[in-house]
Amino acid sequence: MAKVFLPKGTRDLMPATMNHRLAVMEIIRKVFSKYGFEPMETPAFERIETLTGKAGENEKLMFRILKRGEGGLRGEVDQGLRYDLTVPLARVVAMNPSIPLPFKRSQIQPVWRADRPQKGRFREFYQCDIDTIGTSSPIADAECIAVVHDALMALGLTGFTIRVNHRQLLRSMAESIGAAEHETTVIQALDKLDKVGRGGVQKELIERGLDASQCAKLWTYIDGAPIPGGAESERELKTILDLALDMGVDADRVCIDRTLARGLDYYTGPVFEAVLEGDYTGSISGGGRYDGLIGMFSGKQDVPAVGISLGIERIFMLMDEMGLLPAIPTTTQVWVTIFSEDTRSASLEAATLMRSAGINVQVSTRTGKLAKQFKDANGRGVPYVLVCGPEEAAAGTVVLKNLSTGEQWTGPADQVAAQLL
Amino acid sequence: MAKVFLPKGTRDLMPATMNHRLAVMEIIRKVFSKYGFEPMETPAFERIETLTGKAGENEKLMFRILKRGEGGLRGEVDQGLRYDLTVPLARVVAMNPSIPLPFKRSQIQPVWRADRPQKGRFREFYQCDIDTIGTSSPIADAECIAVVHDALMALGLTGFTIRVNHRQLLRSMAESIGAAEHETTVIQALDKLDKVGRGGVQKELIERGLDASQCAKLWTYIDGAPIPGGAESERELKTILDLALDMGVDADRVCIDRTLARGLDYYTGPVFEAVLEGDYTGSISGGGRYDGLIGMFSGKQDVPAVGISLGIERIFMLMDEMGLLPAIPTTTQVWVTIFSEDTRSASLEAATLMRSAGINVQVSTRTGKLAKQFKDANGRGVPYVLVCGPEEAAAGTVVLKNLSTGEQWTGPADQVAAQLL
């Protein structure tokens, strides 16, 4: 037998999984639309020049595509699969200078990274982003928080906290402890606080050249002491939080966290992160303001931009683990059996009536031996079977049976269909 | 200014287009579900061995991906982007021998072909397939016809005909005119009948070695004379059409067409094609039974399989041209203006109430100068604006205005929201 395999680090999304994912994405899309974020898609690949312009650490993880024709035979590459949705967004903004601003788009598409595959980590995975391009209004920042809040609430992932911080506050803290040149060190160390605790952070800082008194001062800021030079950023965060509360965000689910850093070279202002309470480490959403990046292709210095990414693969996984979405092994509601060739037409007509009533129906391709047909239905998780034997066919009726309760109804197909609506 | 470009032959799907496409896909998905076809997705790329096994003519159109690491530096290739949805399906079936049969899946995903780009023809485009694997039942064939019928009706593309033929009938015709060894020639020539007429087909046949009396005999079969050895295939088609009518297919929209070939080496039994009436050349859907292909990875001789592909890119284009789907420049219904900083909270709270009522709202990031904010809304096609000035804020009311009619309502936000539901 010929052997075939999936490419390393990839997976097929079979119907039971897809039903689940489509339902989750539909919920998220609705929230995005409520805030005016409209769907966009970009090609799977980009020109290699586009991807390597700003790719940095992702460049070695990129899947490269050979040129077609002669060049490809020589190993020349002209395109690569996208590794995020932000580079394509920056390209779209640069190529469409007349697009009305602010441009608010959502994008739910796969990206590809030639990462070492791990449990729950794939080389093809979906990202789910919203971004507002072209305004510095704090409303845009607040909407990021509100969208994450509303999406997680709508999904039933209600035990979350959205942490908020400002990159300028981190800079001011580093300056105030006399470690301006160590800003990156401080941010990187603080980023690990959740994992290693204050002791671990302090150890790292001291190894990297800070002293104990600098660390002590840092902890006072983390604990809430006023940060010299930080007043404006604090006010900005306060405004954003107030606006988010106006948008219906629950005050208990959002907090300022002076340790939040969200990576390094990208964000220029407020940063956000959503974490679940309990034993779930890592964030399920993150984002912030990044006024320097979008202009990279347009040649403009600063194009204001703010966005968040919902960790949709993680959300699928967690919801599955937490039993938050009922498993959807099948969306088929009724398995229409075929009693015999003679009654086949009657069964098909009943199936047609049920479909017209809005019901999802699968017709058995097996004829006779009803027990086997019931087993087919049961094995796939289809809740109801429909039987149309000679008597029913003659009377113009069908029998609809609930496979788990055994309850059954007899009557014309369109009438028994009403049981399911 | 830095210049950026799209990869050759690709396009961005901007929000107005995406809103349209998502609506069409949703309609199609619903029809698929009604017949028990459930969604599946496979990775964008496959191992090169998988793709080249049966790729044939598509192989030179394939986008090849370089190995990561050392091999890639030497120009080695290990993966390619999928160029259809059938090869991945065959791989899935081979890798999942315990999957319950019949396996009915739908798949709506992009494929990639390094074709010469032309108007309306892209290197990345969506395919939209349903297939039933593992049954020879004519119900499965009939469902292909019924799904295409129901999908086109649901989309409002009602002026169509579904043509049906049987590969065995074409073979019998070739045999009966004494051109068994020319079967492929006959099929290829007949495939062009729509374009070149009988004269053109006959010219080609004669150039390829048939004589005039053979052609004359062929035309009698095309015109309906009984085809020796064709009775069984005729009966099979008749059964499939009867079943399709039981499923609610309109008899006027389906016909047997003895000239229909649908390409060459793939189909083994019934073939289907949907064409639009009028000046629309080419098909908008095609498919058939292909019992030899799916087994290619499983090492099984014959795995019965039948499916159809909806030409979804063509459908998007035609529906757009025909004005069949109202353009959806935006899904935002209400543009919430900000009168001043003082009333901003009141405006945001009104926006929140509207969202809670299920309305899609975009909040202006501009403050003051209402005329400009109205213009923003109008320019994007948002039909309503909401205003909350100092008086309204004090009274707990808002003004909702229809931008095209000028009509307006004043009242609490949740009450005026009712105007839009």
JSON list of N, CA, C and O in Angstrom, two decimals, chain A residues 1-2 12-13 19 34 38 41 44 64 66 91 101 104 124 126 246-247 297-298 330-331 345 352 355 361, chain B residues 1-2 12-13 19 34 38 41 44 64 66 91 124 126 246-247 297-298 330-331 345 352 355 361-362 380:
[
{"chain": "A", "resi": 1, "resn": "MET", "atom": "N", "xyz": [0.84, -1.20, 0.00]},
{"chain": "A", "resi": 1, "resn": "MET", "atom": "CA", "xyz": [0.00, 0.00, 0.00]},
{"chain": "A", "resi": 1, "resn": "MET", "atom": "C", "xyz": [0.88, 1.25, 0.00]},
{"chain": "A", "resi": 1, "resn": "MET", "atom": "O", "xyz": [1.84, 1.36, 0.76]},
{"chain": "A", "resi": 2, "resn": "ALA", "atom": "N", "xyz": [0.56, 2.14, -0.88]},
{"chain": "A", "resi": 2, "resn": "ALA", "atom": "CA", "xyz": [1.33, 3.39, -0.93]},
{"chain": "A", "resi": 2, "resn": "ALA", "atom": "C", "xyz": [1.15, 4.12, 0.40]},
{"chain": "A", "resi": 2, "resn": "ALA", "atom": "O", "xyz": [0.08, 4.09, 0.99]},
{"chain": "A", "resi": 12, "resn": "ASP", "atom": "N", "xyz": [-4.86, 18.05, 9.41]},
{"chain": "A", "resi": 12, "resn": "ASP", "atom": "CA", "xyz": [-6.13, 18.22, 8.72]},
{"chain": "A", "resi": 12, "resn": "ASP", "atom": "C", "xyz": [-7.17, 18.65, 9.74]},
{"chain": "A", "resi": 12, "resn": "ASP", "atom": "O", "xyz": [-7.20, 18.13, 10.86]},
{"chain": "A", "resi": 13, "resn": "LEU", "atom": "N", "xyz": [-8.03, 19.55, 9.36]},
{"chain": "A", "resi": 13, "resn": "LEU", "atom": "CA", "xyz": [-9.12, 19.95, 10.24]},
{"chain": "A", "resi": 13, "resn": "LEU", "atom": "C", "xyz": [-10.37, 19.20, 9.77]},
{"chain": "A", "resi": 13, "resn": "LEU", "atom": "O", "xyz": [-11.00, 19.56, 8.78]},
{"chain": "A", "resi": 19, "resn": "ASN", "atom": "N", "xyz": [-16.48, 22.24, 12.43]},
{"chain": "A", "resi": 19, "resn": "ASN", "atom": "CA", "xyz": [-17.77, 22.75, 12.89]},
{"chain": "A", "resi": 19, "resn": "ASN", "atom": "C", "xyz": [-17.57, 23.66, 14.11]},
{"chain": "A", "resi": 19, "resn": "ASN", "atom": "O", "xyz": [-18.14, 24.74, 14.20]},
{"chain": "A", "resi": 34, "resn": "LYS", "atom": "N", "xyz": [-19.44, 44.54, 15.06]},
{"chain": "A", "resi": 34, "resn": "LYS", "atom": "CA", "xyz": [-20.15, 45.50, 15.92]},
{"chain": "A", "resi": 34, "resn": "LYS", "atom": "C", "xyz": [-19.33, 46.74, 16.18]},
{"chain": "A", "resi": 34, "resn": "LYS", "atom": "O", "xyz": [-19.88, 47.79, 16.51]},
{"chain": "A", "resi": 38, "resn": "GLU", "atom": "N", "xyz": [-13.96, 45.48, 9.56]},
{"chain": "A", "resi": 38, "resn": "GLU", "atom": "CA", "xyz": [-14.51, 44.72, 8.45]},
{"chain": "A", "resi": 38, "resn": "GLU", "atom": "C", "xyz": [-13.46, 43.76, 7.88]},
{"chain": "A", "resi": 38, "resn": "GLU", "atom": "O", "xyz": [-12.27, 44.04, 7.90]},
{"chain": "A", "resi": 41, "resn": "GLU", "atom": "N", "xyz": [-8.85, 39.94, 3.32]},
{"chain": "A", "resi": 41, "resn": "GLU", "atom": "CA", "xyz": [-7.93, 38.81, 3.13]},
{"chain": "A", "resi": 41, "resn": "GLU", "atom": "C", "xyz": [-6.82, 39.23, 2.19]},
{"chain": "A", "resi": 41, "resn": "GLU", "atom": "O", "xyz": [-7.05, 40.01, 1.27]},
{"chain": "A", "resi": 44, "resn": "ALA", "atom": "N", "xyz": [-1.73, 34.31, 0.27]},
{"chain": "A", "resi": 44, "resn": "ALA", "atom": "CA", "xyz": [-0.94, 33.47, 1.18]},
{"chain": "A", "resi": 44, "resn": "ALA", "atom": "C", "xyz": [0.54, 33.82, 1.10]},
{"chain": "A", "resi": 44, "resn": "ALA", "atom": "O", "xyz": [1.25, 33.74, 2.10]},
{"chain": "A", "resi": 64, "resn": "ARG", "atom": "N", "xyz": [9.95, 29.54, 1.89]},
{"chain": "A", "resi": 64, "resn": "ARG", "atom": "CA", "xyz": [10.33, 30.25, 0.67]},
{"chain": "A", "resi": 64, "resn": "ARG", "atom": "C", "xyz": [9.84, 29.49, -0.55]},
{"chain": "A", "resi": 64, "resn": "ARG", "atom": "O", "xyz": [9.94, 28.26, -0.60]},
{"chain": "A", "resi": 66, "resn": "LEU", "atom": "N", "xyz": [10.05, 28.78, -4.64]},
{"chain": "A", "resi": 66, "resn": "LEU", "atom": "CA", "xyz": [10.94, 28.87, -5.79]},
{"chain": "A", "resi": 66, "resn": "LEU", "atom": "C", "xyz": [10.28, 29.64, -6.93]},
{"chain": "A", "resi": 66, "resn": "LEU", "atom": "O", "xyz": [9.07, 29.50, -7.15]},
{"chain": "A", "resi": 91, "resn": "ARG", "atom": "N", "xyz": [1.59, 46.47, 3.85]},
{"chain": "A", "resi": 91, "resn": "ARG", "atom": "CA", "xyz": [1.68, 46.55, 2.39]},
{"chain": "A", "resi": 91, "resn": "ARG", "atom": "C", "xyz": [0.38, 47.10, 1.78]},
{"chain": "A", "resi": 91, "resn": "ARG", "atom": "O", "xyz": [0.40, 47.96, 0.90]},
{"chain": "A", "resi": 101, "resn": "LEU", "atom": "N", "xyz": [-9.26, 56.92, 6.09]},
{"chain": "A", "resi": 101, "resn": "LEU", "atom": "CA", "xyz": [-8.74, 56.65, 7.43]},
{"chain": "A", "resi": 101, "resn": "LEU", "atom": "C", "xyz": [-9.72, 57.18, 8.46]},
{"chain": "A", "resi": 101, "resn": "LEU", "atom": "O", "xyz": [-10.39, 58.15, 8.21]},
{"chain": "A", "resi": 104, "resn": "LYS", "atom": "N", "xyz": [-10.19, 50.39, 9.48]},
{"chain": "A", "resi": 104, "resn": "LYS", "atom": "CA", "xyz": [-10.37, 49.37, 10.52]},
{"chain": "A", "resi": 104, "resn": "LYS", "atom": "C", "xyz": [-10.63, 48.04, 9.84]},
{"chain": "A", "resi": 104, "resn": "LYS", "atom": "O", "xyz": [-11.68, 47.86, 9.22]},
{"chain": "A", "resi": 124, "resn": "GLU", "atom": "N", "xyz": [1.32, 25.55, 10.35]},
{"chain": "A", "resi": 124, "resn": "GLU", "atom": "CA", "xyz": [0.24, 26.35, 9.76]},
{"chain": "A", "resi": 124, "resn": "GLU", "atom": "C", "xyz": [-0.76, 26.60, 10.87]},
{"chain": "A", "resi": 124, "resn": "GLU", "atom": "O", "xyz": [-1.24, 25.64, 11.47]},
{"chain": "A", "resi": 126, "resn": "TYR", "atom": "N", "xyz": [-3.96, 29.62, 12.33]},
{"chain": "A", "resi": 126, "resn": "TYR", "atom": "CA", "xyz": [-4.73, 30.82, 12.05]},
{"chain": "A", "resi": 126, "resn": "TYR", "atom": "C", "xyz": [-4.32, 31.95, 12.99]},
{"chain": "A", "resi": 126, "resn": "TYR", "atom": "O", "xyz": [-4.05, 31.72, 14.16]},
{"chain": "A", "resi": 246, "resn": "ASP", "atom": "N", "xyz": [-16.85, 53.04, 29.30]},
{"chain": "A", "resi": 246, "resn": "ASP", "atom": "CA", "xyz": [-18.00, 53.60, 28.57]},
{"chain": "A", "resi": 246, "resn": "ASP", "atom": "C", "xyz": [-18.50, 52.61, 27.52]},
{"chain": "A", "resi": 246, "resn": "ASP", "atom": "O", "xyz": [-19.68, 52.60, 27.17]},
{"chain": "A", "resi": 247, "resn": "MET", "atom": "N", "xyz": [-17.59, 51.83, 26.98]},
{"chain": "A", "resi": 247, "resn": "MET", "atom": "CA", "xyz": [-17.96, 50.87, 25.94]},
{"chain": "A", "resi": 247, "resn": "MET", "atom": "C", "xyz": [-18.52, 49.58, 26.52]},
{"chain": "A", "resi": 247, "resn": "MET", "atom": "O", "xyz": [-18.78, 48.62, 25.79]},
{"chain": "A", "resi": 297, "resn": "PHE", "atom": "N", "xyz": [6.48, 50.76, 4.62]},
{"chain": "A", "resi": 297, "resn": "PHE", "atom": "CA", "xyz": [6.42, 50.62, 3.16]},
{"chain": "A", "resi": 297, "resn": "PHE", "atom": "C", "xyz": [5.98, 51.90, 2.47]},
{"chain": "A", "resi": 297, "resn": "PHE", "atom": "O", "xyz": [6.11, 52.04, 1.27]},
{"chain": "A", "resi": 298, "resn": "SER", "atom": "N", "xyz": [5.37, 52.80, 3.25]},
{"chain": "A", "resi": 298, "resn": "SER", "atom": "CA", "xyz": [4.82, 54.01, 2.64]},
{"chain": "A", "resi": 298, "resn": "SER", "atom": "C", "xyz": [5.87, 55.10, 2.63]},
{"chain": "A", "resi": 298, "resn": "SER", "atom": "O", "xyz": [5.69, 56.13, 1.99]},
{"chain": "A", "resi": 330, "resn": "THR", "atom": "N", "xyz": [-21.31, 16.46, 14.21]},
{"chain": "A", "resi": 330, "resn": "THR", "atom": "CA", "xyz": [-21.96, 16.60, 12.91]},
{"chain": "A", "resi": 330, "resn": "THR", "atom": "C", "xyz": [-23.01, 17.69, 13.03]},
{"chain": "A", "resi": 330, "resn": "THR", "atom": "O", "xyz": [-23.56, 17.92, 14.10]},
{"chain": "A", "resi": 331, "resn": "THR", "atom": "N", "xyz": [-23.28, 18.38, 11.93]},
{"chain": "A", "resi": 331, "resn": "THR", "atom": "CA", "xyz": [-24.39, 19.34, 11.94]},
{"chain": "A", "resi": 331, "resn": "THR", "atom": "C", "xyz": [-25.65, 18.70, 11.35]},
{"chain": "A", "resi": 331, "resn": "THR", "atom": "O", "xyz": [-26.67, 19.35, 11.24]},
{"chain": "A", "resi": 345, "resn": "SER", "atom": "N", "xyz": [-38.18, 6.81, -3.23]},
{"chain": "A", "resi": 345, "resn": "SER", "atom": "CA", "xyz": [-38.67, 8.13, -3.63]},
{"chain": "A", "resi": 345, "resn": "SER", "atom": "C", "xyz": [-39.39, 8.84, -2.50]},
{"chain": "A", "resi": 345, "resn": "SER", "atom": "O", "xyz": [-39.21, 10.04, -2.28]},
{"chain": "A", "resi": 352, "resn": "THR", "atom": "N", "xyz": [-36.46, 16.06, 1.25]},
{"chain": "A", "resi": 352, "resn": "THR", "atom": "CA", "xyz": [-36.56, 17.37, 0.59]},
{"chain": "A", "resi": 352, "resn": "THR", "atom": "C", "xyz": [-37.44, 18.32, 1.39]},
{"chain": "A", "resi": 352, "resn": "THR", "atom": "O", "xyz": [-37.11, 19.49, 1.59]},
{"chain": "A", "resi": 355, "resn": "ARG", "atom": "N", "xyz": [-35.48, 19.53, 4.39]},
{"chain": "A", "resi": 355, "resn": "ARG", "atom": "CA", "xyz": [-34.49, 20.54, 4.01]},
{"chain": "A", "resi": 355, "resn": "ARG", "atom": "C", "xyz": [-35.17, 21.88, 3.79]},
{"chain": "A", "resi": 355, "resn": "ARG", "atom": "O", "xyz": [-34.65, 22.93, 4.19]},
{"chain": "A", "resi": 361, "resn": "VAL", "atom": "N", "xyz": [-30.07, 17.28, 6.68]},
{"chain": "A", "resi": 361, "resn": "VAL", "atom": "CA", "xyz": [-30.51, 15.90, 6.51]},
{"chain": "A", "resi": 361, "resn": "VAL", "atom": "C", "xyz": [-29.44, 15.11, 5.77]},
{"chain": "A", "resi": 361, "resn": "VAL", "atom": "O", "xyz": [-28.85, 15.61, 4.83]},
{"chain": "B", "resi": 1, "resn": "MET", "atom": "N", "xyz": [10.01, 57.30, -1.57]},
{"chain": "B", "resi": 1, "resn": "MET", "atom": "CA", "xyz": [9.02, 56.39, -0.96]},
{"chain": "B", "resi": 1, "resn": "MET", "atom": "C", "xyz": [9.29, 54.94, -1.39]},
{"chain": "B", "resi": 1, "resn": "MET", "atom": "O", "xyz": [9.46, 54.66, -2.57]},
{"chain": "B", "resi": 2, "resn": "ALA", "atom": "N", "xyz": [9.32, 54.07, -0.42]},
{"chain": "B", "resi": 2, "resn": "ALA", "atom": "CA", "xyz": [9.54, 52.65, -0.73]},
{"chain": "B", "resi": 2, "resn": "ALA", "atom": "C", "xyz": [8.38, 52.15, -1.59]},
{"chain": "B", "resi": 2, "resn": "ALA", "atom": "O", "xyz": [7.24, 52.54, -1.38]},
{"chain": "B", "resi": 12, "resn": "ASP", "atom": "N", "xyz": [-5.62, 41.55, -3.24]},
{"chain": "B", "resi": 12, "resn": "ASP", "atom": "CA", "xyz": [-6.14, 41.66, -1.88]},
{"chain": "B", "resi": 12, "resn": "ASP", "atom": "C", "xyz": [-7.66, 41.67, -1.95]},
{"chain": "B", "resi": 12, "resn": "ASP", "atom": "O", "xyz": [-8.24, 42.27, -2.85]},
{"chain": "B", "resi": 13, "resn": "LEU", "atom": "N", "xyz": [-8.29, 41.01, -1.02]},
{"chain": "B", "resi": 13, "resn": "LEU", "atom": "CA", "xyz": [-9.75, 41.03, -0.95]},
{"chain": "B", "resi": 13, "resn": "LEU", "atom": "C", "xyz": [-10.13, 42.05, 0.12]},
{"chain": "B", "resi": 13, "resn": "LEU", "atom": "O", "xyz": [-10.05, 41.78, 1.32]},
{"chain": "B", "resi": 19, "resn": "ASN", "atom": "N", "xyz": [-17.09, 41.19, 2.27]},
{"chain": "B", "resi": 19, "resn": "ASN", "atom": "CA", "xyz": [-18.46, 41.11, 2.80]},
{"chain": "B", "resi": 19, "resn": "ASN", "atom": "C", "xyz": [-19.34, 40.32, 1.83]},
{"chain": "B", "resi": 19, "resn": "ASN", "atom": "O", "xyz": [-20.12, 39.45, 2.24]},
{"chain": "B", "resi": 34, "resn": "LYS", "atom": "N", "xyz": [-27.23, 21.05, 4.48]},
{"chain": "B", "resi": 34, "resn": "LYS", "atom": "CA", "xyz": [-28.56, 20.45, 4.36]},
{"chain": "B", "resi": 34, "resn": "LYS", "atom": "C", "xyz": [-28.49, 19.06, 3.77]},
{"chain": "B", "resi": 34, "resn": "LYS", "atom": "O", "xyz": [-29.40, 18.25, 3.97]},
{"chain": "B", "resi": 38, "resn": "GLU", "atom": "N", "xyz": [-20.07, 18.00, 5.30]},
{"chain": "B", "resi": 38, "resn": "GLU", "atom": "CA", "xyz": [-19.56, 18.78, 6.42]},
{"chain": "B", "resi": 38, "resn": "GLU", "atom": "C", "xyz": [-18.16, 19.33, 6.11]},
{"chain": "B", "resi": 38, "resn": "GLU", "atom": "O", "xyz": [-17.39, 18.71, 5.39]},
{"chain": "B", "resi": 41, "resn": "GLU", "atom": "N", "xyz": [-10.87, 21.18, 6.29]},
{"chain": "B", "resi": 41, "resn": "GLU", "atom": "CA", "xyz": [-9.77, 21.97, 5.73]},
{"chain": "B", "resi": 41, "resn": "GLU", "atom": "C", "xyz": [-8.49, 21.16, 5.79]},
{"chain": "B", "resi": 41, "resn": "GLU", "atom": "O", "xyz": [-8.29, 20.38, 6.72]},
{"chain": "B", "resi": 44, "resn": "ALA", "atom": "N", "xyz": [-2.22, 24.19, 3.50]},
{"chain": "B", "resi": 44, "resn": "ALA", "atom": "CA", "xyz": [-1.98, 24.87, 2.22]},
{"chain": "B", "resi": 44, "resn": "ALA", "atom": "C", "xyz": [-0.98, 24.10, 1.38]},
{"chain": "B", "resi": 44, "resn": "ALA", "atom": "O", "xyz": [-1.07, 24.08, 0.16]},
{"chain": "B", "resi": 64, "resn": "ARG", "atom": "N", "xyz": [6.50, 25.58, -5.66]},
{"chain": "B", "resi": 64, "resn": "ARG", "atom": "CA", "xyz": [7.34, 24.67, -4.88]},
{"chain": "B", "resi": 64, "resn": "ARG", "atom": "C", "xyz": [7.98, 25.41, -3.71]},
{"chain": "B", "resi": 64, "resn": "ARG", "atom": "O", "xyz": [8.43, 26.55, -3.87]},
{"chain": "B", "resi": 66, "resn": "LEU", "atom": "N", "xyz": [10.94, 25.60, -0.81]},
{"chain": "B", "resi": 66, "resn": "LEU", "atom": "CA", "xyz": [12.29, 25.13, -0.48]},
{"chain": "B", "resi": 66, "resn": "LEU", "atom": "C", "xyz": [12.31, 24.47, 0.89]},
{"chain": "B", "resi": 66, "resn": "LEU", "atom": "O", "xyz": [11.62, 24.92, 1.81]},
{"chain": "B", "resi": 91, "resn": "ARG", "atom": "N", "xyz": [-5.57, 12.06, -0.06]},
{"chain": "B", "resi": 91, "resn": "ARG", "atom": "CA", "xyz": [-4.61, 11.80, 1.01]},
{"chain": "B", "resi": 91, "resn": "ARG", "atom": "C", "xyz": [-5.31, 11.58, 2.35]},
{"chain": "B", "resi": 91, "resn": "ARG", "atom": "O", "xyz": [-4.99, 10.67, 3.11]},
{"chain": "B", "resi": 124, "resn": "GLU", "atom": "N", "xyz": [-3.93, 32.73, -7.10]},
{"chain": "B", "resi": 124, "resn": "GLU", "atom": "CA", "xyz": [-4.55, 32.21, -5.88]},
{"chain": "B", "resi": 124, "resn": "GLU", "atom": "C", "xyz": [-6.05, 32.38, -6.06]},
{"chain": "B", "resi": 124, "resn": "GLU", "atom": "O", "xyz": [-6.51, 33.48, -6.33]},
{"chain": "B", "resi": 126, "resn": "TYR", "atom": "N", "xyz": [-10.13, 30.59, -4.84]},
{"chain": "B", "resi": 126, "resn": "TYR", "atom": "CA", "xyz": [-10.84, 29.62, -4.01]},
{"chain": "B", "resi": 126, "resn": "TYR", "atom": "C", "xyz": [-11.46, 28.53, -4.87]},
{"chain": "B", "resi": 126, "resn": "TYR", "atom": "O", "xyz": [-11.94, 28.78, -5.96]},
{"chain": "B", "resi": 246, "resn": "ASP", "atom": "N", "xyz": [-36.80, 13.71, -7.19]},
{"chain": "B", "resi": 246, "resn": "ASP", "atom": "CA", "xyz": [-37.33, 13.44, -5.84]},
{"chain": "B", "resi": 246, "resn": "ASP", "atom": "C", "xyz": [-36.74, 14.41, -4.81]},
{"chain": "B", "resi": 246, "resn": "ASP", "atom": "O", "xyz": [-37.36, 14.70, -3.80]},
{"chain": "B", "resi": 247, "resn": "MET", "atom": "N", "xyz": [-35.52, 14.83, -5.07]},
{"chain": "B", "resi": 247, "resn": "MET", "atom": "CA", "xyz": [-34.86, 15.75, -4.14]},
{"chain": "B", "resi": 247, "resn": "MET", "atom": "C", "xyz": [-35.27, 17.20, -4.37]},
{"chain": "B", "resi": 247, "resn": "MET", "atom": "O", "xyz": [-34.73, 18.11, -3.75]},
{"chain": "B", "resi": 297, "resn": "PHE", "atom": "N", "xyz": [-3.75, 6.66, -3.30]},
{"chain": "B", "resi": 297, "resn": "PHE", "atom": "CA", "xyz": [-2.84, 6.66, -2.16]},
{"chain": "B", "resi": 297, "resn": "PHE", "atom": "C", "xyz": [-3.09, 5.49, -1.22]},
{"chain": "B", "resi": 297, "resn": "PHE", "atom": "O", "xyz": [-2.27, 5.18, -0.37]},
{"chain": "B", "resi": 298, "resn": "SER", "atom": "N", "xyz": [-4.27, 4.88, -1.32]},
{"chain": "B", "resi": 298, "resn": "SER", "atom": "CA", "xyz": [-4.63, 3.82, -0.39]},
{"chain": "B", "resi": 298, "resn": "SER", "atom": "C", "xyz": [-4.18, 2.48, -0.92]},
{"chain": "B", "resi": 298, "resn": "SER", "atom": "O", "xyz": [-4.22, 1.48, -0.22]},
{"chain": "B", "resi": 330, "resn": "THR", "atom": "N", "xyz": [-20.03, 48.26, 3.37]},
{"chain": "B", "resi": 330, "resn": "THR", "atom": "CA", "xyz": [-19.72, 48.17, 4.79]},
{"chain": "B", "resi": 330, "resn": "THR", "atom": "C", "xyz": [-20.86, 47.44, 5.48]},
{"chain": "B", "resi": 330, "resn": "THR", "atom": "O", "xyz": [-22.00, 47.50, 5.03]},
{"chain": "B", "resi": 331, "resn": "THR", "atom": "N", "xyz": [-20.56, 46.75, 6.56]},
{"chain": "B", "resi": 331, "resn": "THR", "atom": "CA", "xyz": [-21.63, 46.16, 7.37]},
{"chain": "B", "resi": 331, "resn": "THR", "atom": "C", "xyz": [-21.99, 47.06, 8.55]},
{"chain": "B", "resi": 331, "resn": "THR", "atom": "O", "xyz": [-22.85, 46.73, 9.35]},
{"chain": "B", "resi": 345, "resn": "SER", "atom": "N", "xyz": [-18.37, 60.48, 26.41]},
{"chain": "B", "resi": 345, "resn": "SER", "atom": "CA", "xyz": [-18.84, 59.31, 27.17]},
{"chain": "B", "resi": 345, "resn": "SER", "atom": "C", "xyz": [-20.28, 58.97, 26.83]},
{"chain": "B", "resi": 345, "resn": "SER", "atom": "O", "xyz": [-20.64, 57.79, 26.67]},
{"chain": "B", "resi": 352, "resn": "THR", "atom": "N", "xyz": [-22.62, 51.62, 22.86]},
{"chain": "B", "resi": 352, "resn": "THR", "atom": "CA", "xyz": [-22.65, 50.34, 23.57]},
{"chain": "B", "resi": 352, "resn": "THR", "atom": "C", "xyz": [-24.06, 49.77, 23.60]},
{"chain": "B", "resi": 352, "resn": "THR", "atom": "O", "xyz": [-24.27, 48.57, 23.37]},
{"chain": "B", "resi": 355, "resn": "ARG", "atom": "N", "xyz": [-24.91, 48.38, 20.21]},
{"chain": "B", "resi": 355, "resn": "ARG", "atom": "CA", "xyz": [-24.23, 47.09, 19.99]},
{"chain": "B", "resi": 355, "resn": "ARG", "atom": "C", "xyz": [-24.96, 45.98, 20.74]},
{"chain": "B", "resi": 355, "resn": "ARG", "atom": "O", "xyz": [-25.14, 44.88, 20.21]},
{"chain": "B", "resi": 361, "resn": "VAL", "atom": "N", "xyz": [-21.79, 49.20, 14.78]},
{"chain": "B", "resi": 361, "resn": "VAL", "atom": "CA", "xyz": [-21.61, 50.62, 15.04]},
{"chain": "B", "resi": 361, "resn": "VAL", "atom": "C", "xyz": [-20.15, 50.98, 14.85]},
{"chain": "B", "resi": 361, "resn": "VAL", "atom": "O", "xyz": [-19.28, 50.22, 15.26]},
{"chain": "B", "resi": 362, "resn": "GLN", "atom": "N", "xyz": [-19.89, 52.09, 14.21]},
{"chain": "B", "resi": 362, "resn": "GLN", "atom": "CA", "xyz": [-18.52, 52.59, 14.25]},
{"chain": "B", "resi": 362, "resn": "GLN", "atom": "C", "xyz": [-18.52, 53.95, 14.89]},
{"chain": "B", "resi": 362, "resn": "GLN", "atom": "O", "xyz": [-19.34, 54.81, 14.60]},
{"chain": "B", "resi": 380, "resn": "ARG", "atom": "N", "xyz": [-18.33, 56.22, 3.36]},
{"chain": "B", "resi": 380, "resn": "ARG", "atom": "CA", "xyz": [-18.13, 54.78, 3.54]},
{"chain": "B", "resi": 380, "resn": "ARG", "atom": "C", "xyz": [-19.40, 54.00, 3.30]},
{"chain": "B", "resi": 380, "resn": "ARG", "atom": "O", "xyz": [-19.42, 52.77, 3.45]}
]
